[in-house]
mmCIF file of C-alpha atoms in Angstrom:
data_model
loop_
_atom_site.group_PDB
_atom_site.id
_atom_site.type_symbol
_atom_site.label_atom_id
_atom_site.label_comp_id
_atom_site.label_asym_id
_atom_site.label_seq_id
_atom_site.Cartn_x
_atom_site.Cartn_y
_atom_site.Cartn_z
ATOM 1 C CA UNK A 1 -63.101 57.703 218.597
ATOM 2 C CA UNK A 2 -59.890 58.707 216.813
ATOM 3 C CA UNK A 3 -58.969 58.797 213.206
ATOM 4 C CA UNK A 4 -61.036 59.717 210.294
ATOM 5 C CA UNK A 5 -64.637 58.774 211.480
ATOM 6 C CA UNK A 6 -66.240 59.485 208.083
ATOM 7 C CA UNK A 7 -63.856 57.120 206.240
ATOM 8 C CA UNK A 8 -64.394 54.393 208.961
ATOM 9 C CA UNK A 9 -68.093 54.609 208.993
ATOM 10 C CA UNK A 10 -68.231 54.697 205.203
ATOM 11 C CA UNK A 11 -66.424 51.333 205.158
ATOM 12 C CA UNK A 12 -68.620 49.882 207.823
ATOM 13 C CA UNK A 13 -71.830 50.993 206.039
ATOM 14 C CA UNK A 14 -70.608 49.535 202.661
ATOM 15 C CA UNK A 15 -69.862 46.100 204.387
ATOM 16 C CA UNK A 16 -73.338 46.104 205.948
ATOM 17 C CA UNK A 17 -75.060 47.073 202.680
ATOM 18 C CA UNK A 18 -73.291 44.163 200.932
ATOM 19 C CA UNK A 19 -74.483 41.783 203.729
ATOM 20 C CA UNK A 20 -77.985 43.111 203.184
ATOM 21 C CA UNK A 21 -77.775 42.488 199.435
ATOM 22 C CA UNK A 22 -77.830 38.794 200.144
ATOM 23 C CA UNK A 23 -81.196 39.054 201.625
ATOM 24 C CA UNK A 24 -82.964 41.443 199.353
ATOM 25 C CA UNK A 25 -82.223 41.820 195.653
ATOM 26 C CA UNK A 26 -81.653 45.329 194.185
ATOM 27 C CA UNK A 27 -84.409 44.610 191.689
ATOM 28 C CA UNK A 28 -86.908 44.125 194.554
ATOM 29 C CA UNK A 29 -85.986 47.451 196.125
ATOM 30 C CA UNK A 30 -86.081 49.219 192.771
ATOM 31 C CA UNK A 31 -89.534 47.953 192.109
ATOM 32 C CA UNK A 32 -90.773 48.841 195.612
ATOM 33 C CA UNK A 33 -89.303 52.327 195.222
ATOM 34 C CA UNK A 34 -91.036 52.807 191.761
ATOM 35 C CA UNK A 35 -94.240 51.682 193.195
ATOM 36 C CA UNK A 36 -94.286 54.864 195.409
ATOM 37 C CA UNK A 37 -94.018 57.086 192.328
ATOM 38 C CA UNK A 38 -96.279 60.203 192.892
ATOM 39 C CA UNK A 39 -96.252 59.860 196.599
ATOM 40 C CA UNK A 40 -93.395 62.262 197.299
ATOM 41 C CA UNK A 41 -93.830 65.128 199.686
ATOM 42 C CA UNK A 42 -91.497 67.940 198.698
ATOM 43 C CA UNK A 43 -88.747 68.349 201.237
ATOM 44 C CA UNK A 44 -87.370 71.393 199.367
ATOM 45 C CA UNK A 45 -90.781 73.129 199.316
ATOM 46 C CA UNK A 46 -91.187 72.413 203.002
ATOM 47 C CA UNK A 47 -87.780 74.029 203.825
ATOM 48 C CA UNK A 48 -87.934 77.154 201.552
ATOM 49 C CA UNK A 49 -88.422 80.001 204.048
ATOM 50 C CA UNK A 50 -90.524 82.971 202.893
ATOM 51 C CA UNK A 51 -89.314 86.411 203.883
ATOM 52 C CA UNK A 52 -90.282 87.153 207.418
ATOM 53 C CA UNK A 53 -91.152 83.550 208.282
ATOM 54 C CA UNK A 54 -89.418 81.757 211.118
ATOM 55 C CA UNK A 55 -86.577 79.349 210.471
ATOM 56 C CA UNK A 56 -87.771 75.954 209.241
ATOM 57 C CA UNK A 57 -86.854 72.949 211.440
ATOM 58 C CA UNK A 58 -85.709 69.481 210.362
ATOM 59 C CA UNK A 59 -86.292 67.738 213.627
ATOM 60 C CA UNK A 60 -84.316 64.542 214.078
ATOM 61 C CA UNK A 61 -85.169 61.314 215.683
ATOM 62 C CA UNK A 62 -82.149 59.235 216.769
ATOM 63 C CA UNK A 63 -81.361 56.957 219.768
ATOM 64 C CA UNK A 64 -77.635 57.486 220.051
ATOM 65 C CA UNK A 65 -74.522 58.920 218.533
ATOM 66 C CA UNK A 66 -70.724 58.225 218.747
ATOM 67 C CA UNK A 67 -70.177 61.534 220.401
ATOM 68 C CA UNK A 68 -73.058 61.563 222.895
ATOM 69 C CA UNK A 69 -73.752 57.911 223.471
ATOM 70 C CA UNK A 70 -77.471 57.059 224.389
ATOM 71 C CA UNK A 71 -79.443 60.213 223.894
ATOM 72 C CA UNK A 72 -82.906 58.885 224.757
ATOM 73 C CA UNK A 73 -83.352 55.519 226.510
ATOM 74 C CA UNK A 74 -87.280 55.565 226.031
ATOM 75 C CA UNK A 75 -86.787 55.852 222.222
ATOM 76 C CA UNK A 76 -89.918 55.800 220.267
ATOM 77 C CA UNK A 77 -89.141 57.275 216.859
ATOM 78 C CA UNK A 78 -92.776 57.523 215.595
ATOM 79 C CA UNK A 79 -94.068 58.961 218.852
ATOM 80 C CA UNK A 80 -91.200 61.585 218.955
ATOM 81 C CA UNK A 81 -91.896 62.466 215.283
ATOM 82 C CA UNK A 82 -95.597 63.093 216.037
ATOM 83 C CA UNK A 83 -94.603 65.623 218.810
ATOM 84 C CA UNK A 84 -92.246 67.305 216.421
ATOM 85 C CA UNK A 85 -95.109 67.594 213.835
ATOM 86 C CA UNK A 86 -97.464 68.995 216.497
ATOM 87 C CA UNK A 87 -94.891 71.522 217.429
ATOM 88 C CA UNK A 88 -94.493 72.867 213.912
ATOM 89 C CA UNK A 89 -91.461 70.980 212.362
ATOM 90 C CA UNK A 90 -91.109 71.389 208.672
ATOM 91 C CA UNK A 91 -89.668 67.995 208.098
ATOM 92 C CA UNK A 92 -88.414 65.038 210.143
ATOM 93 C CA UNK A 93 -84.941 63.387 209.796
ATOM 94 C CA UNK A 94 -84.587 59.716 210.794
ATOM 95 C CA UNK A 95 -81.156 58.416 211.561
ATOM 96 C CA UNK A 96 -81.038 54.976 210.169
ATOM 97 C CA UNK A 97 -77.403 53.924 210.599
ATOM 98 C CA UNK A 98 -77.490 50.809 212.750
ATOM 99 C CA UNK A 99 -74.075 50.281 214.338
ATOM 100 C CA UNK A 100 -73.006 53.650 215.929
ATOM 101 C CA UNK A 101 -76.387 55.444 215.967
ATOM 102 C CA UNK A 102 -78.554 52.373 216.627
ATOM 103 C CA UNK A 103 -80.910 53.249 213.927
ATOM 104 C CA UNK A 104 -82.929 51.260 211.336
ATOM 105 C CA UNK A 105 -84.646 51.719 208.076
ATOM 106 C CA UNK A 106 -87.611 50.282 209.944
ATOM 107 C CA UNK A 107 -87.542 53.400 212.183
ATOM 108 C CA UNK A 108 -88.170 55.432 209.004
ATOM 109 C CA UNK A 109 -91.155 53.164 207.907
ATOM 110 C CA UNK A 110 -92.569 53.582 211.424
ATOM 111 C CA UNK A 111 -92.364 57.383 211.224
ATOM 112 C CA UNK A 112 -93.851 57.335 207.680
ATOM 113 C CA UNK A 113 -96.979 55.560 209.050
ATOM 114 C CA UNK A 114 -97.545 58.237 211.741
ATOM 115 C CA UNK A 115 -96.684 61.627 210.149
ATOM 116 C CA UNK A 116 -97.408 63.460 206.993
ATOM 117 C CA UNK A 117 -94.345 65.649 206.933
ATOM 118 C CA UNK A 118 -91.515 65.028 204.439
ATOM 119 C CA UNK A 119 -88.915 62.507 205.781
ATOM 120 C CA UNK A 120 -85.115 62.688 205.328
ATOM 121 C CA UNK A 121 -83.031 59.528 205.270
ATOM 122 C CA UNK A 122 -80.169 60.418 207.493
ATOM 123 C CA UNK A 123 -77.431 57.977 206.925
ATOM 124 C CA UNK A 124 -74.040 57.550 205.324
ATOM 125 C CA UNK A 125 -75.071 56.679 201.650
ATOM 126 C CA UNK A 126 -72.355 54.658 199.993
ATOM 127 C CA UNK A 127 -74.511 52.486 197.646
ATOM 128 C CA UNK A 128 -77.542 52.953 195.527
ATOM 129 C CA UNK A 129 -79.356 50.300 197.341
ATOM 130 C CA UNK A 130 -79.667 52.669 200.199
ATOM 131 C CA UNK A 131 -81.534 55.150 198.159
ATOM 132 C CA UNK A 132 -83.919 52.621 196.594
ATOM 133 C CA UNK A 133 -84.613 51.212 200.010
ATOM 134 C CA UNK A 134 -85.202 54.715 201.525
ATOM 135 C CA UNK A 135 -87.783 55.485 198.871
ATOM 136 C CA UNK A 136 -89.346 52.115 199.244
ATOM 137 C CA UNK A 137 -89.906 52.745 202.845
ATOM 138 C CA UNK A 138 -91.285 56.190 202.405
ATOM 139 C CA UNK A 139 -88.403 58.654 202.537
ATOM 140 C CA UNK A 140 -88.859 61.968 200.581
ATOM 141 C CA UNK A 141 -85.233 63.074 200.765
ATOM 142 C CA UNK A 142 -81.807 61.630 201.347
ATOM 143 C CA UNK A 143 -78.538 63.000 202.770
ATOM 144 C CA UNK A 144 -75.524 62.892 200.417
ATOM 145 C CA UNK A 145 -72.300 63.698 202.140
ATOM 146 C CA UNK A 146 -69.754 65.300 199.835
ATOM 147 C CA UNK A 147 -66.786 64.223 201.735
ATOM 148 C CA UNK A 148 -67.862 60.601 201.639
ATOM 149 C CA UNK A 149 -68.300 60.473 197.912
ATOM 150 C CA UNK A 150 -66.158 61.001 194.836
ATOM 151 C CA UNK A 151 -67.461 63.365 192.140
ATOM 152 C CA UNK A 152 -68.954 60.591 190.057
ATOM 153 C CA UNK A 153 -70.698 59.099 192.931
ATOM 154 C CA UNK A 154 -72.117 62.469 193.950
ATOM 155 C CA UNK A 155 -73.453 63.216 190.593
ATOM 156 C CA UNK A 156 -74.864 59.656 190.168
ATOM 157 C CA UNK A 157 -76.542 59.477 193.470
ATOM 158 C CA UNK A 158 -78.045 63.029 193.188
ATOM 159 C CA UNK A 159 -79.359 62.043 189.770
ATOM 160 C CA UNK A 160 -80.712 58.810 191.149
ATOM 161 C CA UNK A 161 -82.486 60.582 194.106
ATOM 162 C CA UNK A 162 -84.277 62.987 191.679
ATOM 163 C CA UNK A 163 -85.174 60.150 189.337
ATOM 164 C CA UNK A 164 -86.921 58.092 192.071
ATOM 165 C CA UNK A 165 -88.546 60.943 194.069
ATOM 166 C CA UNK A 166 -85.985 61.966 196.668
ATOM 167 C CA UNK A 167 -84.792 65.455 197.243
ATOM 168 C CA UNK A 168 -81.016 65.421 197.900
ATOM 169 C CA UNK A 169 -79.637 67.315 200.949
ATOM 170 C CA UNK A 170 -76.124 67.749 199.971
ATOM 171 C CA UNK A 171 -73.864 68.094 203.023
ATOM 172 C CA UNK A 172 -70.507 69.850 203.313
ATOM 173 C CA UNK A 173 -68.236 70.117 206.238
ATOM 174 C CA UNK A 174 -65.392 72.288 204.730
ATOM 175 C CA UNK A 175 -65.350 75.308 202.456
ATOM 176 C CA UNK A 176 -63.358 73.322 199.986
ATOM 177 C CA UNK A 177 -66.358 71.116 199.379
ATOM 178 C CA UNK A 178 -68.780 73.870 198.364
ATOM 179 C CA UNK A 179 -67.878 73.988 194.787
ATOM 180 C CA UNK A 180 -68.638 70.301 194.389
ATOM 181 C CA UNK A 181 -71.891 70.485 196.238
ATOM 182 C CA UNK A 182 -73.171 73.229 193.884
ATOM 183 C CA UNK A 183 -72.607 70.853 190.788
ATOM 184 C CA UNK A 184 -75.732 68.869 191.826
ATOM 185 C CA UNK A 185 -79.285 69.823 192.571
ATOM 186 C CA UNK A 186 -80.822 69.873 195.985
ATOM 187 C CA UNK A 187 -80.599 71.613 199.226
ATOM 188 C CA UNK A 188 -77.024 72.409 200.660
ATOM 189 C CA UNK A 189 -76.360 71.675 204.260
ATOM 190 C CA UNK A 190 -73.373 72.947 206.189
ATOM 191 C CA UNK A 191 -72.446 70.665 209.199
ATOM 192 C CA UNK A 192 -70.736 72.208 212.176
ATOM 193 C CA UNK A 193 -69.345 68.906 213.210
ATOM 194 C CA UNK A 194 -65.802 68.018 212.146
ATOM 195 C CA UNK A 195 -66.160 64.463 211.238
ATOM 196 C CA UNK A 196 -62.549 63.718 211.697
ATOM 197 C CA UNK A 197 -62.698 64.608 215.478
ATOM 198 C CA UNK A 198 -66.460 64.617 216.028
ATOM 199 C CA UNK A 199 -66.039 68.040 217.626
ATOM 200 C CA UNK A 200 -68.639 70.699 216.905
ATOM 201 C CA UNK A 201 -67.151 73.997 215.581
ATOM 202 C CA UNK A 202 -69.385 76.832 216.695
ATOM 203 C CA UNK A 203 -70.190 79.297 214.008
ATOM 204 C CA UNK A 204 -68.716 77.170 211.203
ATOM 205 C CA UNK A 205 -71.951 76.854 209.337
ATOM 206 C CA UNK A 206 -72.889 80.448 209.689
ATOM 207 C CA UNK A 207 -69.478 81.387 208.025
ATOM 208 C CA UNK A 208 -70.197 79.155 205.108
ATOM 209 C CA UNK A 209 -74.013 79.701 204.573
ATOM 210 C CA UNK A 210 -73.353 83.198 203.300
ATOM 211 C CA UNK A 211 -71.355 81.820 200.351
ATOM 212 C CA UNK A 212 -74.352 79.617 199.171
ATOM 213 C CA UNK A 213 -76.384 81.197 196.424
ATOM 214 C CA UNK A 214 -79.691 82.361 197.851
ATOM 215 C CA UNK A 215 -81.691 80.415 195.214
ATOM 216 C CA UNK A 216 -80.479 77.186 196.855
ATOM 217 C CA UNK A 217 -82.218 75.983 200.054
ATOM 218 C CA UNK A 218 -79.631 76.506 202.709
ATOM 219 C CA UNK A 219 -79.556 74.240 205.912
ATOM 220 C CA UNK A 220 -77.359 74.549 209.066
ATOM 221 C CA UNK A 221 -76.690 71.434 210.927
ATOM 222 C CA UNK A 222 -75.414 70.221 214.384
ATOM 223 C CA UNK A 223 -74.856 71.917 217.736
ATOM 224 C CA UNK A 224 -77.684 74.263 218.105
ATOM 225 C CA UNK A 225 -79.106 74.566 221.603
ATOM 226 C CA UNK A 226 -80.116 78.227 222.200
ATOM 227 C CA UNK A 227 -82.882 80.436 221.116
ATOM 228 C CA UNK A 228 -80.383 83.189 220.132
ATOM 229 C CA UNK A 229 -78.619 80.745 217.701
ATOM 230 C CA UNK A 230 -81.772 80.298 215.907
ATOM 231 C CA UNK A 231 -82.394 83.878 215.561
ATOM 232 C CA UNK A 232 -78.820 84.397 214.278
ATOM 233 C CA UNK A 233 -79.418 81.825 211.539
ATOM 234 C CA UNK A 234 -82.602 83.632 210.499
ATOM 235 C CA UNK A 235 -80.783 86.833 210.355
ATOM 236 C CA UNK A 236 -78.156 85.313 208.023
ATOM 237 C CA UNK A 237 -80.814 84.107 205.538
ATOM 238 C CA UNK A 238 -80.716 80.333 206.415
ATOM 239 C CA UNK A 239 -83.922 78.436 205.430
ATOM 240 C CA UNK A 240 -83.683 75.787 207.899
ATOM 241 C CA UNK A 241 -81.720 74.070 210.664
ATOM 242 C CA UNK A 242 -81.362 70.350 211.337
ATOM 243 C CA UNK A 243 -81.585 69.779 215.034
ATOM 244 C CA UNK A 244 -81.923 66.662 217.120
ATOM 245 C CA UNK A 245 -79.877 65.996 220.313
ATOM 246 C CA UNK A 246 -80.915 69.183 222.231
ATOM 247 C CA UNK A 247 -84.550 68.388 221.617
ATOM 248 C CA UNK A 248 -84.306 64.708 222.509
ATOM 249 C CA UNK A 249 -82.765 65.411 225.740
ATOM 250 C CA UNK A 250 -85.847 67.339 226.835
ATOM 251 C CA UNK A 251 -88.450 65.392 228.833
ATOM 252 C CA UNK A 252 -91.058 66.691 226.389
ATOM 253 C CA UNK A 253 -89.639 67.255 222.895
ATOM 254 C CA UNK A 254 -92.532 69.582 221.922
ATOM 255 C CA UNK A 255 -91.805 71.873 224.803
ATOM 256 C CA UNK A 256 -88.133 71.961 223.936
ATOM 257 C CA UNK A 257 -88.984 72.662 220.253
ATOM 258 C CA UNK A 258 -91.250 75.612 221.191
ATOM 259 C CA UNK A 259 -88.612 77.051 223.486
ATOM 260 C CA UNK A 260 -86.107 77.190 220.435
ATOM 261 C CA UNK A 261 -88.496 78.165 217.625
ATOM 262 C CA UNK A 262 -91.538 79.727 219.341
ATOM 263 C CA UNK A 263 -95.128 78.408 219.317
ATOM 264 C CA UNK A 264 -96.345 76.624 216.200
ATOM 265 C CA UNK A 265 -98.402 79.535 214.850
ATOM 266 C CA UNK A 266 -95.786 82.220 215.473
ATOM 267 C CA UNK A 267 -94.301 83.984 212.390
ATOM 268 C CA UNK A 268 -92.306 87.092 212.288
#
């Protein structure tokens, strides 16, 4: 796909959200979200890496992506999430964008029913409805993409997340976005993928992670496939890595997970 992918998908998501609003009133979602008060599993606590511990993994479930096409034909998000949990993942990311990633908020609800790990809503958040719906369906955290939101939206959505029991994962793609990301609470994620071209820039996250204050939870995202890359992130002080495609392409995702991170009980 050519052009500014982030801008295009942002418009698509807003159109879809407005269509959904005709079916389910915002007041209903807000009430359902508030009914889960007290149920939150702390995403930030799960990701914070003690000294000497192995890198925490946010293991992702998704069926497809614009850059890779269909990743897993036999897609069972809840079953895959269970295998991740058995292998030692710290949290599960559920890709819910429907058009280009073939996800669904129902996928998140299915995963919630099967695993006890914190769940991240992985989507392109452009409206508060998405946050209320995520909490209503069992999410514990939500992705907020700095490049998709203006400063007022970023601040409002981060505050809303915290108010309803979602930990923000504030994602940047460029060094110029870091200052804005640090104005709100939450983990800071650095995505290697250039969302204009969809190309992965090797080492991009590593270069920016060192500029994030150590008191913030620091997450590297996209393109990690090798054990030595995981070790490198650990040496740089990253808390966690968000990883999906390289695991999902394995016949057994647990075996693929352990090849990257080591057996579940292993800590260095």
